[in-house]
Amino acid sequence: AQSVDQPDAHVTLYEGASLELRCSYSYSAAPYLFWYVQYPGQSLQFLLKYITGDAVVKGTKGFEAEFRKSNSSFNLKKSPAHWSDSAKYFCALGPNTGANTGKLTFGHGTILRVHP
Amino acid sequence: EAAVTQSPRNKVAVTGGKVTLSCNQTNNHNNMYWYRQDTGHGLRLIHYSYGAGSTEKGDIPDGYKASRPSQENFSLILELATPSQTSVYFCASGDNWASYEQYFGPGTRLTVL
């Protein structure tokens, strides 16, 4: 079975600070990992993905994430944070089985609030 | 630009009634998905489809049926709605080769009284 854990339900910081949203996963093989963002009142948007290769992947809106196999983590980072980054962020895992079903397992999400 | 639309955007239904949620995509993607989003649960997969005529059970299919009559359209059907199905429902589409990169619709807020 696979699972995704986002241990922080809420993260609050001030504009200009560095943000890091935590994500850990459980999966028996090498996973595909994703971050999606949901702005208030909107649907989910794809942010970035890790499939293979470089551990640090860059996405849209200045975000990047680092895959760490050693502790099964895929944390999302951005510096500096902007008030417009306030949103709910979801980490997700896709099984690397060779059959690309597209079935994603999502974490519960982290609500980020960036104060101006 | 890729687009996924859902209708209705808001729906109030009565317990025991039939509810159909519709999804249309203009991405020409083969894969389509139905999720529900509840506080404390994130997104959970209900049904998905690999193409016209196909439907597959997701992680929480009980109480739901799905229909994929064409490449563009994917419906979620609640034959006998219950209050526990009150939720926000999202449809998404994905290409075969990058299906994990999914494009989501705006969501439907369903309330079952």
PDB file of C-alpha atoms in Angstrom:
ATOM      1  CA  ALA A   1       0.000   0.000   0.000  1.00  0.00           C
ATOM      2  CA  GLN A   2       1.124   3.538  -0.634  1.00  0.00           C
ATOM      3  CA  SER A   3       0.487   6.641   1.399  1.00  0.00           C
ATOM      4  CA  VAL A   4       1.392  10.297   1.582  1.00  0.00           C
ATOM      5  CA  ASP A   5       1.721  12.298   4.767  1.00  0.00           C
ATOM      6  CA  GLN A   6       1.723  16.055   5.072  1.00  0.00           C
ATOM      7  CA  PRO A   7       2.321  16.559   8.777  1.00  0.00           C
ATOM      8  CA  ASP A   8       1.549  20.272   8.880  1.00  0.00           C
ATOM      9  CA  ALA A   9      -2.109  21.136   8.416  1.00  0.00           C
ATOM     10  CA  HIS A  10      -1.311  24.861   8.558  1.00  0.00           C
ATOM     11  CA  VAL A  11       1.834  26.908   7.937  1.00  0.00           C
ATOM     12  CA  THR A  12       1.941  30.652   8.525  1.00  0.00           C
ATOM     13  CA  LEU A  13       4.784  33.017   7.721  1.00  0.00           C
ATOM     14  CA  TYR A  14       5.495  36.565   6.616  1.00  0.00           C
ATOM     15  CA  GLU A  15       6.204  37.721   3.121  1.00  0.00           C
ATOM     16  CA  GLY A  16       9.898  37.542   2.322  1.00  0.00           C
ATOM     17  CA  ALA A  17      10.553  34.516   4.474  1.00  0.00           C
ATOM     18  CA  SER A  18      11.528  31.139   3.093  1.00  0.00           C
ATOM     19  CA  LEU A  19       8.840  28.497   2.978  1.00  0.00           C
ATOM     20  CA  GLU A  20       9.160  24.758   3.195  1.00  0.00           C
ATOM     21  CA  LEU A  21       6.162  22.463   3.159  1.00  0.00           C
ATOM     22  CA  ARG A  22       6.822  18.948   4.301  1.00  0.00           C
ATOM     23  CA  CYS A  23       5.776  15.756   2.567  1.00  0.00           C
ATOM     24  CA  SER A  24       6.724  12.176   3.330  1.00  0.00           C
ATOM     25  CA  TYR A  25       5.614   9.059   1.539  1.00  0.00           C
ATOM     26  CA  SER A  26       5.444   5.336   1.928  1.00  0.00           C
ATOM     27  CA  TYR A  27       5.928   3.191  -1.145  1.00  0.00           C
ATOM     28  CA  SER A  28       7.811  -0.010  -1.792  1.00  0.00           C
ATOM     29  CA  ALA A  29       9.510   1.118  -5.004  1.00  0.00           C
ATOM     30  CA  ALA A  30      10.735   4.331  -6.590  1.00  0.00           C
ATOM     31  CA  PRO A  31       7.758   6.676  -6.669  1.00  0.00           C
ATOM     32  CA  TYR A  32       6.590   9.431  -8.916  1.00  0.00           C
ATOM     33  CA  LEU A  33       5.950  12.491  -6.745  1.00  0.00           C
ATOM     34  CA  PHE A  34       3.944  15.622  -7.362  1.00  0.00           C
ATOM     35  CA  TRP A  35       2.859  18.887  -5.855  1.00  0.00           C
ATOM     36  CA  TYR A  36      -0.453  20.530  -6.680  1.00  0.00           C
ATOM     37  CA  VAL A  37      -1.750  23.888  -5.459  1.00  0.00           C
ATOM     38  CA  GLN A  38      -5.315  24.987  -4.811  1.00  0.00           C
ATOM     39  CA  TYR A  39      -5.897  28.729  -4.498  1.00  0.00           C
ATOM     40  CA  PRO A  40      -8.926  29.858  -2.500  1.00  0.00           C
ATOM     41  CA  GLY A  41     -12.123  29.128  -4.361  1.00  0.00           C
ATOM     42  CA  GLN A  42     -10.286  27.500  -7.245  1.00  0.00           C
ATOM     43  CA  SER A  43      -9.467  24.031  -8.466  1.00  0.00           C
ATOM     44  CA  LEU A  44      -6.152  22.216  -8.251  1.00  0.00           C
ATOM     45  CA  GLN A  45      -3.253  23.173 -10.480  1.00  0.00           C
ATOM     46  CA  PHE A  46      -0.166  21.141 -11.224  1.00  0.00           C
ATOM     47  CA  LEU A  47       2.975  22.688  -9.718  1.00  0.00           C
ATOM     48  CA  LEU A  48       5.853  20.262 -10.266  1.00  0.00           C
ATOM     49  CA  LYS A  49       6.853  16.615 -10.455  1.00  0.00           C
ATOM     50  CA  TYR A  50       9.694  14.248  -9.754  1.00  0.00           C
ATOM     51  CA  ILE A  51       9.986  11.237 -12.014  1.00  0.00           C
ATOM     52  CA  THR A  52      13.694  10.427 -12.097  1.00  0.00           C
ATOM     53  CA  GLY A  53      17.058  12.141 -12.368  1.00  0.00           C
ATOM     54  CA  ASP A  54      18.033  15.251 -10.429  1.00  0.00           C
ATOM     55  CA  ALA A  55      16.753  15.255  -6.886  1.00  0.00           C
ATOM     56  CA  VAL A  56      15.815  18.932  -7.062  1.00  0.00           C
ATOM     57  CA  VAL A  57      13.029  19.722  -9.459  1.00  0.00           C
ATOM     58  CA  LYS A  58      11.756  23.145 -10.388  1.00  0.00           C
ATOM     59  CA  GLY A  59       8.189  24.024 -11.130  1.00  0.00           C
ATOM     60  CA  THR A  60       6.018  26.976 -11.876  1.00  0.00           C
ATOM     61  CA  LYS A  61       5.695  30.144  -9.803  1.00  0.00           C
ATOM     62  CA  GLY A  62       9.251  29.873  -8.463  1.00  0.00           C
ATOM     63  CA  PHE A  63       8.710  26.678  -6.518  1.00  0.00           C
ATOM     64  CA  GLU A  64      11.093  23.775  -6.255  1.00  0.00           C
ATOM     65  CA  ALA A  65      11.081  20.460  -4.423  1.00  0.00           C
ATOM     66  CA  GLU A  66      13.767  18.080  -3.283  1.00  0.00           C
ATOM     67  CA  PHE A  67      13.412  14.316  -3.427  1.00  0.00           C
ATOM     68  CA  ARG A  68      15.243  12.581  -0.599  1.00  0.00           C
ATOM     69  CA  LYS A  69      15.149   8.827  -0.858  1.00  0.00           C
ATOM     70  CA  SER A  70      17.019   8.453   2.428  1.00  0.00           C
ATOM     71  CA  ASN A  71      14.078   9.721   4.458  1.00  0.00           C
ATOM     72  CA  SER A  72      11.268   9.293   1.915  1.00  0.00           C
ATOM     73  CA  SER A  73      10.540  12.973   1.647  1.00  0.00           C
ATOM     74  CA  PHE A  74       9.618  15.439  -1.081  1.00  0.00           C
ATOM     75  CA  ASN A  75       9.494  18.885   0.493  1.00  0.00           C
ATOM     76  CA  LEU A  76       8.316  21.947  -1.379  1.00  0.00           C
ATOM     77  CA  LYS A  77      10.371  25.126  -1.120  1.00  0.00           C
ATOM     78  CA  LYS A  78      10.296  28.728  -2.192  1.00  0.00           C
ATOM     79  CA  SER A  79      12.298  31.783  -1.262  1.00  0.00           C
ATOM     80  CA  PRO A  80      11.133  34.412  -0.774  1.00  0.00           C
ATOM     81  CA  ALA A  81       7.465  33.714  -0.179  1.00  0.00           C
ATOM     82  CA  HIS A  82       4.859  36.145  -1.459  1.00  0.00           C
ATOM     83  CA  TRP A  83       1.384  36.821  -0.083  1.00  0.00           C
ATOM     84  CA  SER A  84      -0.034  35.462  -3.339  1.00  0.00           C
ATOM     85  CA  ASP A  85       1.392  32.055  -2.445  1.00  0.00           C
ATOM     86  CA  SER A  86      -1.331  31.691   0.165  1.00  0.00           C
ATOM     87  CA  ALA A  87      -3.175  28.522  -0.837  1.00  0.00           C
ATOM     88  CA  LYS A  88      -3.620  24.873  -0.015  1.00  0.00           C
ATOM     89  CA  TYR A  89      -0.830  22.618  -1.220  1.00  0.00           C
ATOM     90  CA  PHE A  90      -1.172  18.926  -1.904  1.00  0.00           C
ATOM     91  CA  CYS A  91       1.600  16.393  -2.209  1.00  0.00           C
ATOM     92  CA  ALA A  92       0.754  13.317  -4.278  1.00  0.00           C
ATOM     93  CA  LEU A  93       2.308   9.989  -5.203  1.00  0.00           C
ATOM     94  CA  GLY A  94       1.906   7.913  -8.334  1.00  0.00           C
ATOM     95  CA  PRO A  95       3.005   4.293  -8.453  1.00  0.00           C
ATOM     96  CA  ASN A  96       5.952   3.517 -10.709  1.00  0.00           C
ATOM     97  CA  THR A  97       4.697   0.222 -12.044  1.00  0.00           C
ATOM     98  CA  GLY A  98       5.330   0.652 -15.737  1.00  0.00           C
ATOM     99  CA  ALA A  99       1.598   0.788 -16.371  1.00  0.00           C
ATOM    100  CA  ASN A 100       0.794   4.456 -16.299  1.00  0.00           C
ATOM    101  CA  THR A 101      -2.679   4.455 -14.798  1.00  0.00           C
ATOM    102  CA  GLY A 102      -2.444   7.993 -13.565  1.00  0.00           C
ATOM    103  CA  LYS A 103      -3.838   6.962 -10.196  1.00  0.00           C
ATOM    104  CA  LEU A 104      -2.625   9.458  -7.661  1.00  0.00           C
ATOM    105  CA  THR A 105      -2.625   9.175  -3.884  1.00  0.00           C
ATOM    106  CA  PHE A 106      -2.939  12.599  -2.297  1.00  0.00           C
ATOM    107  CA  GLY A 107      -1.900  13.843   1.100  1.00  0.00           C
ATOM    108  CA  HIS A 108      -4.399  15.768   3.209  1.00  0.00           C
ATOM    109  CA  GLY A 109      -2.912  19.079   2.189  1.00  0.00           C
ATOM    110  CA  THR A 110      -1.193  21.996   3.934  1.00  0.00           C
ATOM    111  CA  ILE A 111      -2.845  25.392   4.131  1.00  0.00           C
ATOM    112  CA  LEU A 112      -0.204  28.082   3.672  1.00  0.00           C
ATOM    113  CA  ARG A 113      -0.893  31.612   4.804  1.00  0.00           C
ATOM    114  CA  VAL A 114       1.622  34.306   3.937  1.00  0.00           C
ATOM    115  CA  HIS A 115       1.099  37.605   5.703  1.00  0.00           C
ATOM    116  CA  PRO A 116       2.032  40.777   3.775  1.00  0.00           C
TER     117      PRO A 116
ATOM    118  CA  GLU B   1      -5.653  25.964 -23.615  1.00  0.00           C
ATOM    119  CA  ALA B   2      -6.661  22.717 -21.974  1.00  0.00           C
ATOM    120  CA  ALA B   3     -10.021  22.892 -20.296  1.00  0.00           C
ATOM    121  CA  VAL B   4     -12.100  20.735 -17.999  1.00  0.00           C
ATOM    122  CA  THR B   5     -15.598  21.880 -17.179  1.00  0.00           C
ATOM    123  CA  GLN B   6     -18.115  20.488 -14.728  1.00  0.00           C
ATOM    124  CA  SER B   7     -21.847  20.845 -14.314  1.00  0.00           C
ATOM    125  CA  PRO B   8     -23.638  21.681 -12.208  1.00  0.00           C
ATOM    126  CA  ARG B   9     -21.326  23.769 -10.047  1.00  0.00           C
ATOM    127  CA  ASN B  10     -23.633  23.498  -7.079  1.00  0.00           C
ATOM    128  CA  LYS B  11     -26.295  20.909  -6.372  1.00  0.00           C
ATOM    129  CA  VAL B  12     -28.677  20.253  -3.516  1.00  0.00           C
ATOM    130  CA  ALA B  13     -30.233  16.794  -3.540  1.00  0.00           C
ATOM    131  CA  VAL B  14     -32.527  14.827  -1.281  1.00  0.00           C
ATOM    132  CA  THR B  15     -31.627  11.570   0.379  1.00  0.00           C
ATOM    133  CA  GLY B  16     -32.534   8.665  -1.882  1.00  0.00           C
ATOM    134  CA  GLY B  17     -32.600  10.758  -4.998  1.00  0.00           C
ATOM    135  CA  LYS B  18     -30.510  10.236  -8.124  1.00  0.00           C
ATOM    136  CA  VAL B  19     -27.717  12.676  -8.874  1.00  0.00           C
ATOM    137  CA  THR B  20     -25.631  12.933 -12.034  1.00  0.00           C
ATOM    138  CA  LEU B  21     -22.492  15.036 -12.144  1.00  0.00           C
ATOM    139  CA  SER B  22     -21.102  15.788 -15.578  1.00  0.00           C
ATOM    140  CA  CYS B  23     -17.600  16.505 -16.776  1.00  0.00           C
ATOM    141  CA  ASN B  24     -16.379  17.614 -20.182  1.00  0.00           C
ATOM    142  CA  GLN B  25     -12.789  18.000 -21.351  1.00  0.00           C
ATOM    143  CA  THR B  26     -11.390  19.523 -24.519  1.00  0.00           C
ATOM    144  CA  ASN B  27      -7.837  18.271 -23.923  1.00  0.00           C
ATOM    145  CA  ASN B  28      -8.313  15.134 -26.016  1.00  0.00           C
ATOM    146  CA  HIS B  29      -6.940  13.180 -23.059  1.00  0.00           C
ATOM    147  CA  ASN B  30      -7.671   9.499 -22.814  1.00  0.00           C
ATOM    148  CA  ASN B  31      -7.743   9.321 -19.016  1.00  0.00           C
ATOM    149  CA  MET B  32     -10.362  10.933 -16.834  1.00  0.00           C
ATOM    150  CA  TYR B  33     -10.883  10.822 -13.080  1.00  0.00           C
ATOM    151  CA  TRP B  34     -13.481  11.615 -10.437  1.00  0.00           C
ATOM    152  CA  TYR B  35     -12.345  12.656  -6.950  1.00  0.00           C
ATOM    153  CA  ARG B  36     -14.072  13.902  -3.864  1.00  0.00           C
ATOM    154  CA  GLN B  37     -12.526  16.381  -1.461  1.00  0.00           C
ATOM    155  CA  ASP B  38     -13.442  16.356   2.191  1.00  0.00           C
ATOM    156  CA  THR B  39     -11.910  18.149   5.128  1.00  0.00           C
ATOM    157  CA  GLY B  40      -9.289  15.924   6.703  1.00  0.00           C
ATOM    158  CA  HIS B  41      -9.124  13.534   3.750  1.00  0.00           C
ATOM    159  CA  GLY B  42      -7.522  15.425   0.905  1.00  0.00           C
ATOM    160  CA  LEU B  43      -8.630  14.102  -2.480  1.00  0.00           C
ATOM    161  CA  ARG B  44      -9.832  10.543  -2.872  1.00  0.00           C
ATOM    162  CA  LEU B  45     -10.292   8.747  -6.174  1.00  0.00           C
ATOM    163  CA  ILE B  46     -13.796   7.409  -6.856  1.00  0.00           C
ATOM    164  CA  HIS B  47     -13.719   6.187 -10.474  1.00  0.00           C
ATOM    165  CA  TYR B  48     -11.514   6.662 -13.490  1.00  0.00           C
ATOM    166  CA  SER B  49     -11.522   5.848 -17.173  1.00  0.00           C
ATOM    167  CA  TYR B  50      -8.950   5.039 -19.837  1.00  0.00           C
ATOM    168  CA  GLY B  51     -11.155   6.021 -22.741  1.00  0.00           C
ATOM    169  CA  ALA B  52     -14.643   5.957 -24.187  1.00  0.00           C
ATOM    170  CA  GLY B  53     -16.604   2.987 -22.937  1.00  0.00           C
ATOM    171  CA  SER B  54     -14.252   2.156 -20.063  1.00  0.00           C
ATOM    172  CA  THR B  55     -14.673   2.774 -16.351  1.00  0.00           C
ATOM    173  CA  GLU B  56     -12.571   1.531 -13.450  1.00  0.00           C
ATOM    174  CA  LYS B  57     -13.117   1.581  -9.716  1.00  0.00           C
ATOM    175  CA  GLY B  58     -10.929   3.883  -7.712  1.00  0.00           C
ATOM    176  CA  ASP B  59     -10.249   3.788  -3.998  1.00  0.00           C
ATOM    177  CA  ILE B  60     -13.756   4.646  -2.764  1.00  0.00           C
ATOM    178  CA  PRO B  61     -16.260   3.497  -5.431  1.00  0.00           C
ATOM    179  CA  ASP B  62     -19.084   2.308  -3.154  1.00  0.00           C
ATOM    180  CA  GLY B  63     -22.312   4.214  -3.787  1.00  0.00           C
ATOM    181  CA  TYR B  64     -21.095   5.638  -7.088  1.00  0.00           C
ATOM    182  CA  LYS B  65     -21.254   4.633 -10.728  1.00  0.00           C
ATOM    183  CA  ALA B  66     -19.457   6.189 -13.664  1.00  0.00           C
ATOM    184  CA  SER B  67     -20.105   6.475 -17.364  1.00  0.00           C
ATOM    185  CA  ARG B  68     -17.743   7.440 -20.206  1.00  0.00           C
ATOM    186  CA  PRO B  69     -19.834   7.675 -23.351  1.00  0.00           C
ATOM    187  CA  SER B  70     -17.242   9.584 -25.350  1.00  0.00           C
ATOM    188  CA  GLN B  71     -13.658  10.841 -25.209  1.00  0.00           C
ATOM    189  CA  GLU B  72     -14.864  14.214 -23.960  1.00  0.00           C
ATOM    190  CA  ASN B  73     -17.477  13.278 -21.374  1.00  0.00           C
ATOM    191  CA  PHE B  74     -17.298  11.454 -18.051  1.00  0.00           C
ATOM    192  CA  SER B  75     -20.228  11.322 -15.636  1.00  0.00           C
ATOM    193  CA  LEU B  76     -20.487  10.366 -11.993  1.00  0.00           C
ATOM    194  CA  ILE B  77     -23.812   8.911 -10.912  1.00  0.00           C
ATOM    195  CA  LEU B  78     -25.214   8.613  -7.427  1.00  0.00           C
ATOM    196  CA  GLU B  79     -28.207   6.307  -7.786  1.00  0.00           C
ATOM    197  CA  LEU B  80     -29.375   6.695  -4.191  1.00  0.00           C
ATOM    198  CA  ALA B  81     -27.763   9.763  -2.679  1.00  0.00           C
ATOM    199  CA  THR B  82     -26.972   9.807   1.031  1.00  0.00           C
ATOM    200  CA  PRO B  83     -25.883  12.666   3.332  1.00  0.00           C
ATOM    201  CA  SER B  84     -22.432  11.066   3.612  1.00  0.00           C
ATOM    202  CA  GLN B  85     -21.934  11.883  -0.067  1.00  0.00           C
ATOM    203  CA  THR B  86     -22.093  15.599   0.670  1.00  0.00           C
ATOM    204  CA  SER B  87     -18.742  16.811  -0.624  1.00  0.00           C
ATOM    205  CA  VAL B  88     -16.914  18.717  -3.302  1.00  0.00           C
ATOM    206  CA  TYR B  89     -16.353  16.625  -6.422  1.00  0.00           C
ATOM    207  CA  PHE B  90     -13.547  17.219  -8.873  1.00  0.00           C
ATOM    208  CA  CYS B  91     -13.132  15.831 -12.343  1.00  0.00           C
ATOM    209  CA  ALA B  92      -9.706  15.660 -13.963  1.00  0.00           C
ATOM    210  CA  SER B  93      -8.163  14.569 -17.227  1.00  0.00           C
ATOM    211  CA  GLY B  94      -4.706  13.286 -18.051  1.00  0.00           C
ATOM    212  CA  ASP B  95      -2.745  12.240 -21.113  1.00  0.00           C
ATOM    213  CA  ASN B  96      -1.688   8.606 -21.445  1.00  0.00           C
ATOM    214  CA  TRP B  97       2.012   9.325 -21.238  1.00  0.00           C
ATOM    215  CA  ALA B  98       1.914  11.878 -18.465  1.00  0.00           C
ATOM    216  CA  SER B  99      -1.294  10.955 -16.719  1.00  0.00           C
ATOM    217  CA  TYR B 100       0.004  11.928 -13.362  1.00  0.00           C
ATOM    218  CA  GLU B 101      -0.016  15.523 -14.577  1.00  0.00           C
ATOM    219  CA  GLN B 102      -3.726  16.021 -14.339  1.00  0.00           C
ATOM    220  CA  TYR B 103      -5.918  18.952 -15.276  1.00  0.00           C
ATOM    221  CA  PHE B 104      -8.748  19.592 -12.880  1.00  0.00           C
ATOM    222  CA  GLY B 105     -12.192  21.034 -13.368  1.00  0.00           C
ATOM    223  CA  PRO B 106     -13.605  23.766 -11.125  1.00  0.00           C
ATOM    224  CA  GLY B 107     -15.454  21.324  -8.859  1.00  0.00           C
ATOM    225  CA  THR B 108     -19.074  20.644  -7.959  1.00  0.00           C
ATOM    226  CA  ARG B 109     -20.343  21.268  -4.459  1.00  0.00           C
ATOM    227  CA  LEU B 110     -22.966  18.638  -3.668  1.00  0.00           C
ATOM    228  CA  THR B 111     -25.177  18.802  -0.602  1.00  0.00           C
ATOM    229  CA  VAL B 112     -27.441  15.859   0.177  1.00  0.00           C
ATOM    230  CA  LEU B 113     -30.165  16.685   2.679  1.00  0.00           C
TER     231      LEU B 113
END
